[in-house]
mmCIF file of C-alpha atoms in Angstrom:
data_model
loop_
_atom_site.group_PDB
_atom_site.id
_atom_site.type_symbol
_atom_site.label_atom_id
_atom_site.label_comp_id
_atom_site.label_asym_id
_atom_site.label_seq_id
_atom_site.Cartn_x
_atom_site.Cartn_y
_atom_site.Cartn_z
ATOM 1 C CA MET A 29 14.303 47.726 -18.423
ATOM 2 C CA SER A 30 12.099 47.527 -16.021
ATOM 3 C CA PRO A 31 9.979 44.848 -15.168
ATOM 4 C CA ALA A 32 6.820 46.398 -16.660
ATOM 5 C CA ASP A 33 9.237 46.354 -20.166
ATOM 6 C CA ARG A 34 10.111 42.992 -19.279
ATOM 7 C CA ASP A 35 6.433 41.532 -19.295
ATOM 8 C CA THR A 36 6.016 43.452 -21.987
ATOM 9 C CA ARG A 37 8.722 42.274 -24.362
ATOM 10 C CA PHE A 38 7.982 38.863 -23.184
ATOM 11 C CA ALA A 39 4.307 39.314 -24.343
ATOM 12 C CA TRP A 40 5.192 40.182 -27.822
ATOM 13 C CA GLU A 41 8.029 37.264 -28.102
ATOM 14 C CA ALA A 42 4.924 35.036 -26.755
ATOM 15 C CA MET A 43 2.466 35.924 -29.319
ATOM 16 C CA ASP A 44 5.132 35.186 -32.278
ATOM 17 C CA ASP A 45 5.748 31.805 -30.293
ATOM 18 C CA ARG A 46 2.603 30.668 -30.210
ATOM 19 C CA ALA A 47 1.776 31.571 -33.781
ATOM 20 C CA ALA A 48 4.969 29.415 -34.641
ATOM 21 C CA MET A 49 3.370 26.698 -32.574
ATOM 22 C CA LEU A 50 0.291 26.590 -34.251
ATOM 23 C CA ARG A 51 2.096 26.081 -37.469
ATOM 24 C CA ASP A 52 4.348 23.488 -36.039
ATOM 25 C CA ILE A 53 0.622 21.810 -35.109
ATOM 26 C CA GLU A 54 -0.526 21.918 -37.967
ATOM 27 C CA GLU A 55 2.632 20.297 -39.867
ATOM 28 C CA GLU A 56 2.458 17.449 -37.709
ATOM 29 C CA VAL A 57 -1.081 16.822 -38.561
ATOM 30 C CA ALA A 58 -0.446 17.019 -42.386
ATOM 31 C CA LEU A 59 2.597 14.291 -41.412
ATOM 32 C CA THR A 60 0.285 12.125 -39.430
ATOM 33 C CA ARG A 61 -2.753 12.766 -41.288
ATOM 34 C CA ARG A 62 -2.998 9.024 -42.198
ATOM 35 C CA GLU A 63 -2.790 7.402 -38.854
ATOM 36 C CA ILE A 64 -4.873 10.160 -37.186
ATOM 37 C CA GLY A 65 -7.366 9.870 -40.067
ATOM 38 C CA LYS A 66 -8.239 13.461 -40.713
ATOM 39 C CA GLU A 67 -6.786 16.202 -42.438
ATOM 40 C CA ALA A 68 -7.156 19.367 -40.090
ATOM 41 C CA LEU A 69 -8.006 19.370 -36.020
ATOM 42 C CA GLN A 70 -11.503 20.843 -35.516
ATOM 43 C CA GLU A 71 -11.136 24.942 -35.474
ATOM 44 C CA ARG A 72 -12.640 25.320 -31.923
ATOM 45 C CA VAL A 73 -9.479 23.393 -30.896
ATOM 46 C CA MET A 74 -6.609 24.812 -32.435
ATOM 47 C CA ALA A 75 -8.954 28.750 -31.342
ATOM 48 C CA ALA A 76 -8.253 26.996 -27.960
ATOM 49 C CA MET A 77 -4.640 26.253 -28.809
ATOM 50 C CA ALA A 78 -4.136 30.024 -29.951
ATOM 51 C CA LYS A 79 -5.881 31.547 -26.842
ATOM 52 C CA VAL A 80 -4.435 29.812 -23.809
ATOM 53 C CA PRO A 81 -1.160 31.167 -22.784
ATOM 54 C CA ARG A 82 1.338 27.850 -22.700
ATOM 55 C CA GLU A 83 4.103 30.159 -21.140
ATOM 56 C CA ARG A 84 1.865 30.431 -17.731
ATOM 57 C CA PHE A 85 2.392 26.866 -17.382
ATOM 58 C CA VAL A 86 5.461 25.957 -17.491
ATOM 59 C CA PRO A 87 7.974 26.545 -14.724
ATOM 60 C CA GLU A 88 9.603 30.232 -15.236
ATOM 61 C CA SER A 89 12.934 28.242 -15.904
ATOM 62 C CA HIS A 90 11.831 26.392 -18.841
ATOM 63 C CA ARG A 91 9.592 29.354 -20.136
ATOM 64 C CA VAL A 92 12.129 30.088 -23.037
ATOM 65 C CA LEU A 93 11.012 26.190 -24.200
ATOM 66 C CA ALA A 94 6.995 26.535 -23.507
ATOM 67 C CA PHE A 95 6.183 26.721 -27.481
ATOM 68 C CA ARG A 96 8.984 24.062 -29.008
ATOM 69 C CA ASN A 97 6.767 20.775 -29.994
ATOM 70 C CA GLY A 98 7.995 18.627 -27.524
ATOM 71 C CA PRO A 99 7.327 18.062 -24.004
ATOM 72 C CA VAL A 100 8.553 19.777 -20.659
ATOM 73 C CA PRO A 101 9.504 19.125 -17.559
ATOM 74 C CA ILE A 102 7.432 20.803 -14.659
ATOM 75 C CA GLY A 103 8.828 19.026 -11.480
ATOM 76 C CA HIS A 104 7.828 15.584 -9.835
ATOM 77 C CA GLY A 105 9.581 13.563 -12.566
ATOM 78 C CA GLN A 106 6.355 15.186 -14.682
ATOM 79 C CA THR A 107 5.995 16.783 -18.160
ATOM 80 C CA ILE A 108 3.576 19.186 -19.931
ATOM 81 C CA SER A 109 2.705 17.457 -23.144
ATOM 82 C CA GLN A 110 3.563 18.841 -26.390
ATOM 83 C CA PRO A 111 0.798 21.229 -28.568
ATOM 84 C CA TYR A 112 0.914 18.563 -30.939
ATOM 85 C CA ILE A 113 -0.338 15.679 -28.636
ATOM 86 C CA VAL A 114 -2.514 18.212 -26.362
ATOM 87 C CA ALA A 115 -4.479 19.548 -29.535
ATOM 88 C CA LEU A 116 -4.722 15.985 -30.824
ATOM 89 C CA MET A 117 -6.225 14.415 -27.815
ATOM 90 C CA SER A 118 -8.323 17.469 -26.983
ATOM 91 C CA ASP A 119 -9.839 16.773 -31.078
ATOM 92 C CA LEU A 120 -9.960 12.974 -30.675
ATOM 93 C CA LEU A 121 -12.350 13.284 -27.788
ATOM 94 C CA GLU A 122 -14.894 15.090 -30.033
ATOM 95 C CA PRO A 123 -15.832 18.005 -27.267
ATOM 96 C CA ARG A 124 -18.940 19.701 -27.359
ATOM 97 C CA PRO A 125 -20.037 22.928 -25.941
ATOM 98 C CA ASP A 126 -21.726 21.144 -23.843
ATOM 99 C CA SER A 127 -19.544 18.586 -22.476
ATOM 100 C CA THR A 128 -18.328 17.553 -19.217
ATOM 101 C CA ILE A 129 -15.336 15.946 -19.926
ATOM 102 C CA LEU A 130 -13.023 14.282 -16.948
ATOM 103 C CA GLU A 131 -9.015 14.760 -17.246
ATOM 104 C CA VAL A 132 -7.041 12.246 -15.483
ATOM 105 C CA GLY A 133 -3.582 13.711 -14.708
ATOM 106 C CA THR A 134 -3.760 17.567 -14.375
ATOM 107 C CA GLY A 135 -0.283 18.126 -14.368
ATOM 108 C CA SER A 136 0.307 22.266 -14.944
ATOM 109 C CA GLY A 137 -3.268 22.500 -16.068
ATOM 110 C CA TYR A 138 -2.388 23.067 -19.401
ATOM 111 C CA GLN A 139 -4.661 20.429 -21.211
ATOM 112 C CA ALA A 140 -7.651 21.122 -18.851
ATOM 113 C CA ALA A 141 -7.481 24.849 -19.891
ATOM 114 C CA VAL A 142 -7.425 24.262 -23.581
ATOM 115 C CA LEU A 143 -10.427 22.082 -22.761
ATOM 116 C CA ALA A 144 -11.950 24.410 -20.670
ATOM 117 C CA GLU A 145 -12.057 27.027 -23.636
ATOM 118 C CA VAL A 146 -14.465 24.005 -25.522
ATOM 119 C CA VAL A 147 -16.305 22.491 -23.182
ATOM 120 C CA ARG A 148 -19.088 23.237 -20.499
ATOM 121 C CA GLN A 149 -17.106 21.820 -17.304
ATOM 122 C CA VAL A 150 -13.951 19.843 -16.596
ATOM 123 C CA TYR A 151 -12.731 17.724 -13.911
ATOM 124 C CA SER A 152 -9.351 17.100 -13.366
ATOM 125 C CA VAL A 153 -7.559 14.967 -11.225
ATOM 126 C CA GLU A 154 -3.700 14.864 -10.048
ATOM 127 C CA ILE A 155 -2.081 12.373 -7.761
ATOM 128 C CA VAL A 156 0.766 14.287 -7.197
ATOM 129 C CA GLU A 157 -0.752 16.685 -4.361
ATOM 130 C CA ALA A 158 1.799 20.114 -4.865
ATOM 131 C CA LEU A 159 0.632 19.509 -8.676
ATOM 132 C CA ALA A 160 -2.595 19.552 -8.068
ATOM 133 C CA GLN A 161 -2.504 22.479 -5.800
ATOM 134 C CA ALA A 162 -0.340 24.401 -7.459
ATOM 135 C CA ALA A 163 -2.311 23.744 -11.004
ATOM 136 C CA GLY A 164 -5.568 24.821 -9.388
ATOM 137 C CA GLU A 165 -4.579 28.066 -8.113
ATOM 138 C CA ARG A 166 -2.912 28.924 -11.691
ATOM 139 C CA LEU A 167 -6.124 27.700 -13.496
ATOM 140 C CA ALA A 168 -7.951 29.963 -11.163
ATOM 141 C CA ARG A 169 -5.999 32.989 -11.028
ATOM 142 C CA LEU A 170 -6.179 32.557 -15.357
ATOM 143 C CA GLY A 171 -9.737 32.609 -14.853
ATOM 144 C CA TYR A 172 -10.648 29.080 -15.726
ATOM 145 C CA GLY A 173 -13.891 28.816 -13.383
ATOM 146 C CA ASN A 174 -15.094 25.686 -15.511
ATOM 147 C CA VAL A 175 -12.270 23.744 -14.002
ATOM 148 C CA THR A 176 -12.480 21.609 -10.813
ATOM 149 C CA VAL A 177 -9.369 20.041 -9.975
ATOM 150 C CA ARG A 178 -8.888 17.139 -7.001
ATOM 151 C CA HIS A 179 -5.917 15.483 -5.500
ATOM 152 C CA ALA A 180 -6.547 11.932 -6.064
ATOM 153 C CA ASP A 181 -5.594 8.584 -7.739
ATOM 154 C CA GLY A 182 -7.117 9.145 -11.692
ATOM 155 C CA TYR A 183 -7.095 5.542 -12.192
ATOM 156 C CA HIS A 184 -10.747 5.489 -10.360
ATOM 157 C CA GLY A 185 -11.741 8.557 -11.800
ATOM 158 C CA TRP A 186 -14.305 10.908 -10.022
ATOM 159 C CA LYS A 187 -17.228 8.741 -9.907
ATOM 160 C CA GLU A 188 -19.423 11.771 -7.962
ATOM 161 C CA HIS A 189 -19.500 13.543 -11.442
ATOM 162 C CA ALA A 190 -19.925 10.614 -13.403
ATOM 163 C CA PRO A 191 -21.459 9.992 -16.634
ATOM 164 C CA PHE A 192 -19.081 12.102 -18.535
ATOM 165 C CA ASP A 193 -19.177 13.022 -22.237
ATOM 166 C CA GLY A 194 -15.792 12.012 -22.982
ATOM 167 C CA ILE A 195 -12.373 11.645 -20.418
ATOM 168 C CA VAL A 196 -8.569 11.879 -21.130
ATOM 169 C CA VAL A 197 -5.642 10.277 -19.759
ATOM 170 C CA THR A 198 -2.256 12.164 -20.119
ATOM 171 C CA ALA A 199 -0.301 9.480 -18.854
ATOM 172 C CA ALA A 200 0.453 5.665 -20.143
ATOM 173 C CA ALA A 201 -1.755 2.849 -18.157
ATOM 174 C CA PRO A 202 -0.559 -0.438 -19.193
ATOM 175 C CA THR A 203 -3.796 -1.677 -19.679
ATOM 176 C CA ILE A 204 -7.226 0.552 -20.019
ATOM 177 C CA PRO A 205 -8.716 1.573 -16.376
ATOM 178 C CA GLN A 206 -12.266 -0.418 -16.107
ATOM 179 C CA PRO A 207 -13.780 2.255 -13.836
ATOM 180 C CA LEU A 208 -12.794 5.113 -16.292
ATOM 181 C CA ILE A 209 -14.888 2.936 -18.537
ATOM 182 C CA GLU A 210 -17.777 2.801 -16.829
ATOM 183 C CA GLN A 211 -17.618 6.623 -16.253
ATOM 184 C CA LEU A 212 -17.920 7.224 -19.726
ATOM 185 C CA LYS A 213 -21.787 8.009 -20.984
ATOM 186 C CA PRO A 214 -22.532 5.869 -24.121
ATOM 187 C CA GLY A 215 -21.397 6.961 -27.171
ATOM 188 C CA ALA A 216 -18.688 8.847 -24.957
ATOM 189 C CA ARG A 217 -14.796 8.974 -25.734
ATOM 190 C CA LEU A 218 -11.549 7.536 -23.675
ATOM 191 C CA VAL A 219 -7.994 9.021 -25.248
ATOM 192 C CA ILE A 220 -5.528 7.265 -23.418
ATOM 193 C CA PRO A 221 -1.797 6.186 -24.231
ATOM 194 C CA VAL A 222 -1.726 2.452 -23.287
ATOM 195 C CA GLY A 223 1.392 0.821 -22.565
ATOM 196 C CA LEU A 224 4.384 0.062 -20.494
ATOM 197 C CA PRO A 225 6.696 2.953 -18.765
ATOM 198 C CA ASP A 226 9.927 3.868 -20.541
ATOM 199 C CA CYS A 227 8.713 2.527 -24.057
ATOM 200 C CA VAL A 228 6.547 3.604 -26.577
ATOM 201 C CA GLN A 229 2.670 3.423 -26.198
ATOM 202 C CA MET A 230 -0.085 3.485 -28.342
ATOM 203 C CA LEU A 231 -2.517 6.499 -28.387
ATOM 204 C CA LYS A 232 -5.717 4.455 -28.699
ATOM 205 C CA VAL A 233 -9.791 5.898 -28.712
ATOM 206 C CA VAL A 234 -12.395 3.761 -27.090
ATOM 207 C CA GLU A 235 -15.777 4.550 -27.883
ATOM 208 C CA LYS A 236 -18.714 3.433 -25.704
ATOM 209 C CA LEU A 237 -21.499 1.760 -27.560
ATOM 210 C CA THR A 238 -25.437 2.174 -26.480
ATOM 211 C CA ASP A 239 -25.242 -1.672 -25.344
ATOM 212 C CA GLY A 240 -22.274 -0.510 -22.934
ATOM 213 C CA SER A 241 -19.673 -2.620 -24.676
ATOM 214 C CA CYS A 242 -16.704 -0.737 -26.211
ATOM 215 C CA SER A 243 -14.940 -0.459 -29.901
ATOM 216 C CA SER A 244 -11.308 0.346 -29.488
ATOM 217 C CA ARG A 245 -9.021 2.372 -32.235
ATOM 218 C CA ASP A 246 -4.722 2.607 -32.505
ATOM 219 C CA VAL A 247 -4.255 6.278 -33.173
ATOM 220 C CA LEU A 248 -0.624 6.904 -32.988
ATOM 221 C CA MET A 249 2.610 5.860 -31.356
ATOM 222 C CA VAL A 250 3.406 8.232 -28.546
ATOM 223 C CA ALA A 251 5.566 8.810 -24.946
ATOM 224 C CA PHE A 252 3.923 9.584 -21.805
ATOM 225 C CA VAL A 253 5.335 9.319 -18.261
ATOM 226 C CA PRO A 254 3.603 6.614 -16.728
ATOM 227 C CA LEU A 255 0.003 6.581 -14.688
ATOM 228 C CA THR A 256 0.758 6.658 -11.365
ATOM 229 C CA ARG A 257 -0.850 4.528 -8.779
ATOM 230 C CA ALA A 258 -1.813 5.342 -5.155
ATOM 231 C CA SER A 259 -1.765 1.323 -4.548
ATOM 232 C CA PRO A 260 -1.591 -1.576 -6.547
ATOM 233 C CA ASP A 261 -4.965 -3.206 -8.129
ATOM 234 C CA PRO A 262 -7.402 -4.367 -5.760
#
């Protein structure tokens, strides 16, 4: 089989796998509807999940696992989150077409790509330099010109582009980073898993109120890799 034939075959298989992935997400939503407080995710989010080529964001050695409803290793001790969690976290942000979103933990760039389909601009911070560079190049190659990736400690957010219409954190923090709260617009949401490493964590939605205070609600028990820091808290 020629390389062109292999690419064509893979593209058709990916279409079938993507359809199965969407069904898995819908089934997970139905199973967790009480916890997440909704019967279905936003149509715009589901359309983004259908459009973004997830197989392009996983290592070639793991592409057979790209569409299964589970995390996939991407190297450097990091993973690409399961499709249901990517879709849920995107939905919980309540993104609008004119939103500017901060992502902490670029990883492979998949979550950023999904968000880029539904918002105006995504700023993404990744502490692992090799991942930041690879994700930035991958996103540019796939045409996501509205995603900007930076190699930095995401705990501190990205003050130069704040305040944000939403912030999503794709790694578990033991506590909610105060700099991220400060960089939220009033009325905006922070979606973050909170808990200790190697333990089950709680996915939380934090909303900043107009007076600067915050309300928080627990959504779902999850398991994420820990949020890596460049240095301990001052």
